[in-house]
Amino acid sequence: MDQPDVRLERVTKQFGDVKAVDDLSLSFDRGGFVALLGPSGCGKTTTLRMIGGFEEPTAGTVYLGEQNVTGLPPYKREVNTVFQNYALFPHMNIFDNVAFGIRQRGASKHEVAKQVPDMLELVQLSGFEKRKPTQLSGGQAQRVALARALINKPRVLLLDEPLGALDLKLRKQMQIELKRIQTEVNITFIHVTHDQEEAMTMADRIAVMNQGQIEQIGPPVELYEQPRTAFVAGFLGVSNMVTATIEDGGHVRLADGSSVAVPADLLKDAPRQVRIGVRPEKARLLPASEPAEAGANRLSGTIRDVSYIGVSTQYIIDTPSGDELVAIVQNAGRGARHLLRGESVQLFWDPENTFVITDEGQVPTVEELI
Ligand code: ATP
């Protein structure tokens, strides 16, 4: 098994009374694209800065490959960072900005003349050599910042909200660009963001952080489809969650007495009391008068609110046990019949779409989601 590229071992960072990072252990495989995702103040930037050497842990160890780099200054680590504000040298042209790192390390004229154009081609800025940073758009400046970092062939590239200053359309383009560049150079990228969609678009693994700790780490599809904590379920989208008690044979019992089938592996090592959930778009909504779907899980309730949002219609449903459910129905056919407010309905979903929340935490607050 390959050595991880970056490993944090029981790392804590205390700023006065604030524990920004709390006994965090984490490792990143070589060549992966990992996003540290979480609300403002959860400790993601501090984690990144400790990997880069801009901040030292109060306790714990940081490894790059096999080397313990705790205490080493940034320039002695095989790491480069791209910041939100680009930090290009304003008096130098683009060629010299990109050449800076390898010239510092004594690269020959020949090497510089070969590598700088290669890097500019990688970020699709060939022909921009003579321009000054002020003559670039935000997206172009960020590409130069990337080229300037990648020319050093770092072991790890750290990206601190690199797209935060760009408008939405450009940000979306750059997300796809960044992913392409990462795949091409095959360097480990660690990317800090509070934007769920950005993390999902680019990363092959996401670490969701909350209050200085990792809540869950995994591929985007796993975090979305099988969140293990209420915070992760709520941070990555809308979810329906109801309390349940585990019974034998991959079933749980809900407060209304009904039984729900759950993938058995999700119940392993779970406490007796859990919450089960399903994403709103994975539920099917039918009038209460229709026959029950065989083999599907079921909850019943009354529609409290209907919102037509073009591509889909969102229903809020009150259940007898007091839980509020959300169902999102795609408007695939013209003039599809909509269920009405006050109508009694049943919500069906497939057992394999059920997730199980094993912690007692809360979903994020509205402030934490923006
Ligand atoms: P954001 O998305 O807002 O940048 P973040 O998740 O990156 O948030 P951090 O910047 O790592 O969070 O901060 C974590 C906590 O540590 C916050 O409560 C912050 O106020 C505190 N903190 C960070 N840097 C310092 C510092 N130099 N001195 C004191 N407190 C700090």
Coordinates of C-alpha atoms and ligand atoms in Angstrom, one line a residue:
M1 CA 0.0 0.0 0.0
D2 CA 1.3 3.4 -0.9
Q3 CA 2.5 5.8 1.7
P4 CA -0.1 8.6 2.1
D5 CA 1.1 11.9 0.7
V6 CA 0.0 13.9 3.7
R7 CA -0.9 12.7 7.1
L8 CA -2.1 14.6 10.2
E9 CA -1.8 12.7 13.4
R10 CA -3.8 13.9 16.4
V11 CA -3.4 17.5 15.4
T12 CA -4.8 20.2 17.6
K13 CA -4.5 24.0 17.1
Q14 CA -5.5 26.3 20.0
F15 CA -5.8 30.1 19.5
G16 CA -6.3 31.4 23.1
D17 CA -9.6 30.0 24.2
V18 CA -10.6 28.8 20.7
K19 CA -9.8 25.3 19.6
A20 CA -9.7 25.8 15.9
V21 CA -8.7 22.2 15.2
D22 CA -9.4 19.5 17.7
D23 CA -7.4 16.2 17.8
L24 CA -7.8 15.6 14.1
S25 CA -6.2 12.7 12.3
L26 CA -6.4 12.5 8.5
S27 CA -4.5 11.1 5.6
F28 CA -4.5 12.0 1.9
D29 CA -3.4 9.5 -0.8
R30 CA -1.1 10.5 -3.5
G31 CA -2.7 12.1 -6.6
G32 CA -6.1 12.6 -5.0
F33 CA -8.3 15.7 -5.1
V34 CA -9.6 16.2 -1.6
A35 CA -11.9 19.0 -0.4
L36 CA -12.0 20.2 3.2
L37 CA -15.6 21.4 3.4
G38 CA -17.4 23.0 6.2
P39 CA -19.0 26.2 7.5
S40 CA -17.1 29.3 8.4
G41 CA -14.9 28.9 11.5
C42 CA -14.9 25.1 11.4
G43 CA -11.1 25.0 11.2
K44 CA -10.5 24.1 7.5
T45 CA -8.2 27.0 6.7
T46 CA -6.2 26.4 9.9
T47 CA -5.8 22.7 8.9
L48 CA -4.6 23.7 5.5
R49 CA -2.2 26.3 7.0
M50 CA -0.7 23.6 9.3
I51 CA 0.0 21.4 6.3
G52 CA 1.6 24.4 4.5
G53 CA 3.7 25.4 7.5
F54 CA 2.1 28.8 8.0
E55 CA 0.8 27.7 11.3
E56 CA 2.2 25.2 13.8
P57 CA 0.0 22.7 15.7
T58 CA -0.3 23.1 19.4
A59 CA -0.2 19.3 19.6
G60 CA 0.2 16.5 17.1
T61 CA 2.3 15.8 14.0
V62 CA 2.2 16.6 10.3
Y63 CA 3.8 14.2 7.8
L64 CA 4.6 14.7 4.1
G65 CA 5.2 11.3 2.8
E66 CA 7.4 9.7 5.5
Q67 CA 8.9 13.0 6.7
N68 CA 7.8 14.6 9.9
V69 CA 7.6 18.3 8.8
T70 CA 6.1 19.7 12.0
G71 CA 8.1 22.8 12.9
L72 CA 9.6 23.2 9.4
P73 CA 9.0 26.5 7.7
P74 CA 6.8 26.6 4.5
Y75 CA 9.8 26.9 2.1
K76 CA 11.3 23.7 3.4
R77 CA 8.1 21.7 2.7
E78 CA 7.3 20.2 -0.8
V79 CA 4.1 22.2 -0.8
N80 CA 2.7 25.2 -2.7
T81 CA -0.4 27.2 -2.0
V82 CA -2.8 29.0 -4.2
F83 CA -4.8 31.7 -2.4
Q84 CA -8.0 33.4 -3.2
N85 CA -6.3 36.8 -3.9
Y86 CA -3.8 35.2 -6.4
A87 CA -0.8 37.0 -4.8
L88 CA 1.0 37.5 -8.2
F89 CA 4.0 39.8 -8.4
P90 CA 2.5 43.0 -9.9
H91 CA 5.7 44.4 -11.4
M92 CA 6.6 41.1 -13.2
N93 CA 5.1 39.9 -16.5
I94 CA 3.3 36.6 -16.6
F95 CA 6.4 34.7 -17.9
D96 CA 8.5 35.9 -15.0
N97 CA 5.7 35.3 -12.5
V98 CA 5.5 31.7 -13.5
A99 CA 9.3 31.3 -13.8
F100 CA 9.9 32.7 -10.3
G101 CA 10.0 29.5 -8.3
I102 CA 12.3 27.5 -10.6
R103 CA 14.7 30.5 -11.1
Q104 CA 15.0 30.8 -7.3
R105 CA 16.1 27.2 -7.2
G106 CA 18.7 27.8 -9.9
A107 CA 17.0 26.4 -13.0
S108 CA 19.0 27.1 -16.2
K109 CA 17.9 29.4 -18.9
H110 CA 17.1 26.4 -21.1
E111 CA 14.9 24.8 -18.4
V112 CA 13.1 28.0 -17.8
A113 CA 12.5 28.5 -21.6
K114 CA 11.1 25.0 -21.8
Q115 CA 9.0 24.7 -18.6
V116 CA 7.3 28.1 -18.5
P117 CA 5.5 27.7 -21.9
D118 CA 4.6 24.1 -20.9
M119 CA 2.9 25.4 -17.7
L120 CA 1.2 28.2 -19.6
E121 CA -0.1 25.7 -22.0
L122 CA -1.4 23.5 -19.2
V123 CA -3.5 26.4 -17.9
Q124 CA -4.4 27.5 -21.4
L125 CA -2.6 30.9 -21.3
S126 CA -0.1 30.5 -24.1
G127 CA 0.5 33.9 -25.6
F128 CA 0.0 35.8 -22.4
E129 CA 3.7 35.8 -21.5
K130 CA 4.3 39.5 -21.8
R131 CA 1.2 40.7 -20.0
K132 CA 1.3 42.2 -16.5
P133 CA -1.1 40.8 -13.8
T134 CA -3.2 43.9 -14.0
Q135 CA -4.0 43.1 -17.6
L136 CA -5.7 39.8 -16.7
S137 CA -9.2 38.9 -15.7
G138 CA -9.8 37.2 -12.4
G139 CA -10.0 33.8 -13.9
Q140 CA -6.8 34.3 -15.9
A141 CA -4.9 35.6 -12.9
Q142 CA -6.0 32.5 -11.0
R143 CA -4.6 30.3 -13.8
V144 CA -1.3 32.1 -13.6
A145 CA -1.3 31.5 -9.8
L146 CA -1.8 27.8 -10.5
A147 CA 0.9 27.7 -13.1
R148 CA 3.3 29.5 -10.8
A149 CA 2.7 26.9 -8.1
L150 CA 2.6 23.8 -10.3
I151 CA 5.9 24.6 -12.0
N152 CA 7.6 23.8 -8.7
K153 CA 6.3 20.2 -9.0
P154 CA 5.2 20.2 -5.3
R155 CA 4.2 17.0 -3.7
V156 CA 1.0 18.7 -2.6
L157 CA -0.9 21.7 -3.8
L158 CA -3.0 23.6 -1.3
L159 CA -5.9 25.6 -2.5
D160 CA -7.5 28.1 -0.1
E161 CA -10.9 29.1 -1.5
P162 CA -9.1 29.8 -4.8
L163 CA -12.3 30.5 -6.7
G164 CA -13.9 32.7 -4.0
A165 CA -13.3 36.0 -5.8
L166 CA -14.7 34.9 -9.1
D167 CA -18.3 35.4 -10.3
L168 CA -20.6 32.4 -10.4
K169 CA -20.2 31.6 -14.2
L170 CA -16.5 31.9 -14.1
R171 CA -16.3 29.8 -10.9
K172 CA -18.2 27.0 -12.6
Q173 CA -15.8 27.0 -15.6
M174 CA -12.8 27.1 -13.3
Q175 CA -14.1 24.2 -11.3
I176 CA -14.0 22.0 -14.4
E177 CA -10.6 23.5 -15.4
L178 CA -9.1 22.8 -12.0
K179 CA -10.3 19.2 -12.1
R180 CA -8.8 18.7 -15.6
I181 CA -5.5 20.2 -14.5
Q182 CA -5.3 18.1 -11.4
T183 CA -5.9 14.9 -13.4
E184 CA -3.2 16.0 -15.9
V185 CA -0.5 16.7 -13.4
N186 CA -1.5 14.0 -10.9
I187 CA -0.4 16.0 -7.9
T188 CA -2.3 15.8 -4.6
F189 CA -4.7 18.8 -4.4
I190 CA -6.2 19.8 -1.0
H191 CA -8.9 22.3 -1.5
V192 CA -10.6 24.4 1.2
T193 CA -14.2 25.5 0.5
H194 CA -17.4 26.2 2.2
D195 CA -19.3 25.6 -1.1
Q196 CA -20.9 22.2 -1.2
E197 CA -21.5 22.1 -4.9
E198 CA -17.9 23.2 -5.6
A199 CA -16.6 20.4 -3.4
M200 CA -18.9 17.9 -5.1
T201 CA -17.9 19.0 -8.6
M202 CA -14.2 18.7 -8.1
A203 CA -13.1 16.5 -5.3
D204 CA -12.8 12.7 -5.4
R205 CA -13.0 12.7 -1.6
I206 CA -14.6 15.3 0.7
A207 CA -13.8 15.7 4.4
V208 CA -16.7 17.5 6.0
M209 CA -15.5 19.5 9.0
N210 CA -17.4 20.8 12.0
Q211 CA -16.0 22.5 15.1
G212 CA -12.4 21.5 14.4
Q213 CA -13.2 17.8 13.7
I214 CA -13.9 15.6 10.7
E215 CA -17.5 14.5 10.7
Q216 CA -17.1 12.2 7.7
I217 CA -14.8 11.6 4.8
G218 CA -15.5 9.8 1.6
P219 CA -16.4 10.2 -2.1
P220 CA -19.1 12.8 -2.8
V221 CA -21.7 10.1 -3.8
E222 CA -21.1 8.3 -0.5
L223 CA -21.4 11.5 1.6
Y224 CA -24.6 12.4 -0.2
E225 CA -26.2 9.0 -0.3
Q226 CA -25.0 7.6 3.0
P227 CA -24.3 10.4 5.4
R228 CA -23.5 9.1 8.9
T229 CA -24.1 12.2 10.9
A230 CA -27.0 14.7 11.0
F231 CA -24.5 17.5 10.2
V232 CA -23.3 15.8 7.0
A233 CA -26.8 15.0 5.9
G234 CA -27.9 18.6 6.4
F235 CA -24.8 20.2 5.0
L236 CA -24.9 18.3 1.7
G237 CA -28.6 18.9 0.9
V238 CA -32.1 18.5 2.2
S239 CA -32.9 15.3 3.9
N240 CA -35.8 13.7 5.7
M241 CA -34.9 12.2 9.0
V242 CA -37.0 10.3 11.5
T243 CA -36.1 8.6 14.7
A244 CA -36.1 4.8 14.8
T245 CA -35.2 1.8 16.9
I246 CA -33.2 -1.0 15.5
E247 CA -34.8 -4.4 15.2
D248 CA -33.4 -7.7 13.9
G249 CA -33.0 -8.5 10.3
G250 CA -32.1 -5.1 8.8
H251 CA -35.3 -3.4 10.0
V252 CA -36.0 -0.4 12.1
R253 CA -39.2 0.5 13.9
L254 CA -40.5 4.1 13.6
A255 CA -42.5 6.1 16.2
D256 CA -45.7 5.4 14.3
G257 CA -45.2 1.7 14.7
S258 CA -44.3 1.0 11.1
S259 CA -41.3 -1.0 10.0
V260 CA -38.7 0.2 7.6
A261 CA -36.1 -1.9 5.8
V262 CA -32.5 -0.6 5.9
P263 CA -29.3 -1.8 4.2
A264 CA -28.0 -4.2 6.9
D265 CA -24.4 -3.0 6.7
L266 CA -25.5 0.5 7.8
L267 CA -26.8 -1.0 11.1
K268 CA -23.5 -2.6 12.0
D269 CA -22.1 -1.0 15.2
A270 CA -25.0 1.4 15.4
P271 CA -26.6 2.3 18.7
R272 CA -30.2 1.0 19.3
Q273 CA -31.7 4.4 18.7
V274 CA -30.8 6.0 15.4
R275 CA -32.3 8.3 12.8
I276 CA -33.1 7.0 9.4
G277 CA -33.3 9.3 6.4
V278 CA -34.0 9.5 2.7
R279 CA -33.2 12.3 0.2
P280 CA -36.3 14.1 -1.1
E281 CA -35.7 13.3 -4.7
K282 CA -35.5 9.6 -3.9
A283 CA -39.1 9.5 -2.5
R284 CA -42.2 8.8 -4.6
L285 CA -45.4 10.5 -3.6
L286 CA -48.8 8.9 -4.1
P287 CA -52.4 9.7 -2.9
A288 CA -53.3 7.7 0.3
S289 CA -56.0 5.9 -1.7
E290 CA -53.5 4.2 -4.0
P291 CA -52.3 0.7 -3.2
A292 CA -49.0 0.4 -1.3
E293 CA -45.9 -0.3 -3.4
A294 CA -44.6 -3.8 -2.7
G295 CA -41.1 -4.0 -1.2
A296 CA -40.9 -0.2 -0.7
N297 CA -40.6 1.7 2.6
R298 CA -43.5 3.9 3.4
L299 CA -44.5 6.9 5.5
S300 CA -47.8 8.6 5.4
G301 CA -48.9 12.2 6.0
T302 CA -50.7 15.2 4.8
I303 CA -49.4 17.8 2.3
R304 CA -48.9 21.1 4.0
D305 CA -47.2 23.0 1.2
V306 CA -46.7 22.7 -2.5
S307 CA -44.0 24.8 -4.4
Y308 CA -43.8 24.5 -8.2
I309 CA -40.2 25.2 -9.1
G310 CA -40.1 24.5 -12.8
V311 CA -37.9 21.5 -13.1
S312 CA -39.6 19.9 -10.1
T313 CA -42.3 20.4 -7.5
Q314 CA -41.5 20.4 -3.8
Y315 CA -44.0 19.1 -1.3
I316 CA -43.8 19.5 2.5
I317 CA -45.7 16.8 4.3
D318 CA -46.7 16.6 8.0
T319 CA -46.7 13.2 9.5
P320 CA -48.8 12.0 12.5
S321 CA -45.7 11.6 14.6
G322 CA -44.8 15.3 14.1
D323 CA -41.9 14.8 11.6
E324 CA -41.8 17.1 8.6
L325 CA -41.0 15.4 5.3
V326 CA -39.9 16.9 2.0
A327 CA -40.5 15.2 -1.4
I328 CA -39.2 16.6 -4.7
V329 CA -41.0 15.3 -7.8
Q330 CA -39.5 15.9 -11.2
N331 CA -41.9 17.6 -13.6
A332 CA -41.1 15.2 -16.5
G333 CA -44.4 15.2 -18.3
R334 CA -46.4 18.2 -19.4
G335 CA -49.3 19.0 -17.2
A336 CA -48.5 16.2 -14.7
R337 CA -51.1 16.1 -12.0
H338 CA -50.0 17.8 -8.9
L339 CA -51.0 16.7 -5.5
L340 CA -52.8 19.4 -3.5
R341 CA -52.4 21.0 -0.1
G342 CA -54.4 19.1 2.5
E343 CA -54.3 15.9 0.6
S344 CA -53.5 12.6 2.4
V345 CA -50.5 11.0 0.8
Q346 CA -48.0 8.2 1.2
L347 CA -44.3 8.5 0.6
F348 CA -42.5 5.5 -0.8
W349 CA -38.8 4.9 -1.2
D350 CA -36.5 1.9 -1.9
P351 CA -34.8 0.4 1.1
E352 CA -31.4 0.8 -0.5
N353 CA -31.9 4.6 -0.5
T354 CA -32.3 4.7 3.2
F355 CA -29.4 6.2 5.2
V356 CA -28.7 5.8 8.9
I357 CA -27.6 8.6 11.2
T358 CA -25.8 7.1 14.2
D359 CA -24.8 10.3 16.1
E360 CA -26.9 12.6 18.2
G361 CA -25.7 15.8 16.5
Q362 CA -27.8 18.5 14.9
V363 CA -28.3 19.5 11.3
P364 CA -26.4 22.7 10.5
T365 CA -28.1 26.0 11.2
V366 CA -29.1 28.3 8.3
E367 CA -26.1 30.5 9.0
E368 CA -23.8 27.6 8.8
L369 CA -25.1 26.7 5.4
I370 CA -24.2 30.0 3.7
Ligands
ATP1 P1 -13.6 30.4 7.0 O1 -14.3 29.6 6.0 O2 -14.4 31.5 7.6 O3 -12.2 30.8 6.6 P2 -12.5 28.2 8.5 O4 -13.3 26.9 8.6 O5 -11.4 28.2 7.5 O6 -13.4 29.4 8.3 P3 -10.5 28.8 10.4 O7 -10.0 30.1 9.7 O8 -9.6 27.7 10.4 O9 -11.9 28.4 9.9 O10 -10.7 29.2 11.9 C1 -11.2 28.3 12.9 C2 -11.4 29.1 14.2 O11 -10.1 29.6 14.7 C3 -12.3 30.3 14.1 O12 -13.0 30.4 15.3 C4 -11.3 31.4 14.0 O13 -11.9 32.6 14.5 C5 -10.1 31.0 14.8 N1 -8.8 31.5 14.4 C6 -8.3 31.3 13.2 N2 -7.1 31.9 13.0 C7 -6.9 32.6 14.2 C8 -5.8 33.4 14.7 N3 -4.7 33.7 14.0 N4 -6.0 33.9 16.0 C9 -7.1 33.6 16.7 N5 -8.1 32.8 16.3 C10 -8.0 32.3 15.1

